[in-house]
Structure formats: structure tokens, C-alpha cells
CSV table of C-alpha atoms in Angstrom, one decimal:
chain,number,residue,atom,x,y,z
A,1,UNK,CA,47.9,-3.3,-55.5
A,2,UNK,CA,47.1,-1.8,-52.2
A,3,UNK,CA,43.4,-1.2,-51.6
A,4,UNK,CA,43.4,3.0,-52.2
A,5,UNK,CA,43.4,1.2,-55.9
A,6,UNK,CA,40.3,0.2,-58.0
A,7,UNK,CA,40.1,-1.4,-61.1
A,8,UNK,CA,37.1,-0.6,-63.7
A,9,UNK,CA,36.3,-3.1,-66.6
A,10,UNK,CA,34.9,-0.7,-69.1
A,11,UNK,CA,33.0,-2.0,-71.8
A,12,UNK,CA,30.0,-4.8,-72.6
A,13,UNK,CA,29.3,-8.2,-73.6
A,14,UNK,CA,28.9,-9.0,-77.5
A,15,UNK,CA,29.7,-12.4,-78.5
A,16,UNK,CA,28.3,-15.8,-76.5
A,17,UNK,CA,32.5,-16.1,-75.3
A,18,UNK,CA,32.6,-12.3,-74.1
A,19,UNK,CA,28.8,-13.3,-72.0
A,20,UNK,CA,30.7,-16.2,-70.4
A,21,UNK,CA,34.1,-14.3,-69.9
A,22,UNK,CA,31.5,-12.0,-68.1
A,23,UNK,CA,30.1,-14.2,-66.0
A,24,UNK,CA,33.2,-15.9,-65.2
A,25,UNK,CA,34.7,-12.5,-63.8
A,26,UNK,CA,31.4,-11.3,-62.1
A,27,UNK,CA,32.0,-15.0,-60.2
A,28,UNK,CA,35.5,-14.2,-59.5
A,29,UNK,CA,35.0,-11.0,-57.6
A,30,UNK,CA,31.7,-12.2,-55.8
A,31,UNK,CA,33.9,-15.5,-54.9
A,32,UNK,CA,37.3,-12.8,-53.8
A,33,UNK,CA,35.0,-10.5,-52.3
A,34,UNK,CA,36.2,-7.8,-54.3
A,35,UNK,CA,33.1,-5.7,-55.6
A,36,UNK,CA,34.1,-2.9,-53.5
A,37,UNK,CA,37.3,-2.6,-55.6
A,38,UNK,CA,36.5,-3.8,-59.2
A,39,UNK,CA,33.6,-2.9,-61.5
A,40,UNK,CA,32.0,-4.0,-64.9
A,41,UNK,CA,30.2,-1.6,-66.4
A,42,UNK,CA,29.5,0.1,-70.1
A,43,UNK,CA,30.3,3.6,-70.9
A,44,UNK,CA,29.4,6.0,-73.4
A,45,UNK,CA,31.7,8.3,-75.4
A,46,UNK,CA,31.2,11.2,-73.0
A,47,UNK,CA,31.8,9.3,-69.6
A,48,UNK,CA,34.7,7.9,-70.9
A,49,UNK,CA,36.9,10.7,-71.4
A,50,UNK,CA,36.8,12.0,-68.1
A,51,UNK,CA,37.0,8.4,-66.7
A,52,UNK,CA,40.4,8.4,-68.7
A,53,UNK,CA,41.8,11.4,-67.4
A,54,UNK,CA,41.7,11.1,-63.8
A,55,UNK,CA,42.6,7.2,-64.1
A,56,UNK,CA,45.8,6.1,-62.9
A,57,UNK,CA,46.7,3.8,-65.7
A,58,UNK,CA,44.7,2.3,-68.4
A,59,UNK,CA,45.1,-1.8,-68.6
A,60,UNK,CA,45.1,-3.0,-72.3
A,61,UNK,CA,45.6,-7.2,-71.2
A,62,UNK,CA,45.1,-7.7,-75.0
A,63,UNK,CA,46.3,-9.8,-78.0
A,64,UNK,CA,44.4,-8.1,-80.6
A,65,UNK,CA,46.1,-4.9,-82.8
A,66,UNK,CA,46.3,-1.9,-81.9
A,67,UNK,CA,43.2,-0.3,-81.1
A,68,UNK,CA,40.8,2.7,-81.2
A,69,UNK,CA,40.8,2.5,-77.1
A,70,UNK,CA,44.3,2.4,-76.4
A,71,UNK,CA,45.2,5.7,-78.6
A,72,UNK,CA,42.4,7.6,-77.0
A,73,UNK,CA,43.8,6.8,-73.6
A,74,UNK,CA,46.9,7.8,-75.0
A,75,UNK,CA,45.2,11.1,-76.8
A,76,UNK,CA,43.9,11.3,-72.6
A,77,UNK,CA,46.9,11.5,-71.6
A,78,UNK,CA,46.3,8.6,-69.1
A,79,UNK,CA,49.2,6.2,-69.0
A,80,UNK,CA,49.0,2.9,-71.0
A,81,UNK,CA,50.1,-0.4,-70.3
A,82,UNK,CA,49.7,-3.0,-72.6
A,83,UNK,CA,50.5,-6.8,-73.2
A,84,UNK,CA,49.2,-6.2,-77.3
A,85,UNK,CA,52.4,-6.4,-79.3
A,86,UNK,CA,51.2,-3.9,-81.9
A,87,UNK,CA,51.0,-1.3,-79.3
A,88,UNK,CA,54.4,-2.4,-77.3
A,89,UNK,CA,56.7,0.3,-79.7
A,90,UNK,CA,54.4,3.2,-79.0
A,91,UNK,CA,54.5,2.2,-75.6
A,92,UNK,CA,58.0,3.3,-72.5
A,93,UNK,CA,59.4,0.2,-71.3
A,94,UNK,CA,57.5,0.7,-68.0
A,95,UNK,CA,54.3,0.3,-69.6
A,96,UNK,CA,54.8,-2.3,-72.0
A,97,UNK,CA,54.0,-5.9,-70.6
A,98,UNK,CA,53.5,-9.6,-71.4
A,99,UNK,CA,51.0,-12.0,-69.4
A,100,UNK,CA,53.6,-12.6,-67.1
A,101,UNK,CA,54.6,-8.6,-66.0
A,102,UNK,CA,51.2,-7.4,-66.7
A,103,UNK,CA,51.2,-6.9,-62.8
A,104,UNK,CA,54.1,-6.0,-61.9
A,105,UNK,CA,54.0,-3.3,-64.9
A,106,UNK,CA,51.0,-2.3,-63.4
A,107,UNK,CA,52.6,-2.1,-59.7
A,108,UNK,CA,55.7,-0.1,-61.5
A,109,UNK,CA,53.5,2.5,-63.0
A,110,UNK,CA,51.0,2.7,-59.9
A,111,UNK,CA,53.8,3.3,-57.6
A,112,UNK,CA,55.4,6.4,-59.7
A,113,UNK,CA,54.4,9.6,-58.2
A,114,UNK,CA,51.5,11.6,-60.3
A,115,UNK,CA,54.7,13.7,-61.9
A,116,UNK,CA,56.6,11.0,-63.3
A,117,UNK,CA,53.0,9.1,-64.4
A,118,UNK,CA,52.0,12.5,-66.3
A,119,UNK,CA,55.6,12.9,-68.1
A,120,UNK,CA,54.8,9.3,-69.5
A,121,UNK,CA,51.4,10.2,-70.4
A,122,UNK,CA,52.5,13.7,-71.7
A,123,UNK,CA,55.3,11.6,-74.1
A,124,UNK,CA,52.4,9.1,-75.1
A,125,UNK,CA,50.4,11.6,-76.6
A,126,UNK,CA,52.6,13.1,-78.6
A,127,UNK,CA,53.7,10.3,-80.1
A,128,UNK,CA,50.1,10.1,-81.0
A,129,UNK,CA,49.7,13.4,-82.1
A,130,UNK,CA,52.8,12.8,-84.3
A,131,UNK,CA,52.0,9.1,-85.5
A,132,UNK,CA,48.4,8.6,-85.2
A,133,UNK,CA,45.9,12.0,-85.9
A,134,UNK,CA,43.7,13.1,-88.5
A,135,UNK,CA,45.8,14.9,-90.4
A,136,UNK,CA,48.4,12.1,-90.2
A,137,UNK,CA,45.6,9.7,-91.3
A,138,UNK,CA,44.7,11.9,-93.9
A,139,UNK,CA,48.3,12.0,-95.4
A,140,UNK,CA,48.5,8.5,-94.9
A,141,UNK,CA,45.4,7.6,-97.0
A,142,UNK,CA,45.9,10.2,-99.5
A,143,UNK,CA,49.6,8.7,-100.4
A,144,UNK,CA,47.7,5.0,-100.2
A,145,UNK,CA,45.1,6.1,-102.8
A,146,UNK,CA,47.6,7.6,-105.3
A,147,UNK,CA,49.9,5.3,-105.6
């Protein structure tokens, strides 16, 4: 991506393979000379939302299920792209991605203008609002529990 773009690595370390991961990637942009484009940092629950929002995309390079980050991007309306199968049918076919497009899906959405980025965010978060709130979770559970 051209250099008016920054990436931010939200979230910290737990386990000894997320430490190394971590030190690995610190390497990688000290060794690229990248710091002025890409953090690491935490966040807490009130930093992130307005991170979210003025973000360009939100990059979910991921092989776990879905999530609880990727539906609050989605609820943020900030577009998501994501290489996590469970998340690819809630996801436009700009956005979703594999190991192999992860870039260029993130070129494709970078380079729509802030218009065509907010329609897909705008569609994202109804489909959570439809498939994914409270009151849908609610339903969900009750109809679980009585049957």
C-alpha cells in the first residue's frame, strides 16, 4: 500500500507462541524500517471503538472462528476483510480473502473511495444487526434451551 497507509496491530501477547510471534514482528519492522507505518500496541474497550471507526479497513489474517472482534468492527461500521472461513459468508467478495489475496483484498478495499468503503461497511452491519445482536442471541438461546 502506498505510504498515506498505516497498519496498527491491536492487541497483546498471552501465550509463550504469541511472545515470540511478537518479537518476531517487532524484528521485522525494525529490520524493514517500518515503525513509522506499523504499530503494536494494546487497547482498551474505549479506545477501540473510535480506532474502528475512522479505520480504513479492519485485517482479520485469521484461521480461528468467528470472533467477538470482527462483529464489533462490523457493528463499527469499518470494513472487514478476512482470511477466517467462518467469517467469509458474512463477508462481500471484496473483503473476503485467503493467505494468498489477503493483500491484494486489502489493496482492492483501500483503493475504493470512502463512499463505496462505507456502503460495504453500512451492508456489514446490518447483516449483523440482523444475524448477530442481543436480541437475536437471545432468541437463539431461548429456542436452544427449550428444545
Amino acid at each position: 500500500l502506498s505510504k498515506e497507509y498505516r497498519l496498527m496491530i491491536v492487541g497483546g501477547a498471552i501465550t509463550g507462541e504469541d511472545k515470540k510471534l511478537l518479537a518476531h514482528l517487532q524484528e521485522q519492522i525494525e529490520q524493514k524500517k517500518l515503525r513509522s507505518r506499523v504499530s503494536i500496541q494494546s487497547a482498551t474497550q474505549d479506545v477501540l471503538q473510535p480506532l474502528l471507526q475512522r479505520a480504513t479497513a479492519f485485517v482479520h489474517a485469521s484461521d480461528t472462528s468467528l470472533d467477538k472482534a470482527v462483529l464489533e468492527a462490523m457493528s463499527s461500521e469499518c470494513p472487514v476483510i478476512s482470511t477466517a472461513e467462518a467469517v467469509q459468508a458474512l463477508l462481500l467478495p471484496v473483503c473476503q480473502a485467503t493467505r494468498k489475496t489477503l493483500g491484494a483484498r486489502m489493496k482492492d478495499v483501500c483503493e475504493l473511495s470512502a463512499q463505496e468503503r462505507g456502503e460495504i461497511a453500512a451492508e456489514q452491519r446490518a447483516i449483523i444487526e440482523r444475524d448477530h445482536s442481543l436480541s437475536r442471541l437471545i432468541e437463539r438461546l431461548l429456542k436452544e434451551m427449550l428444545s
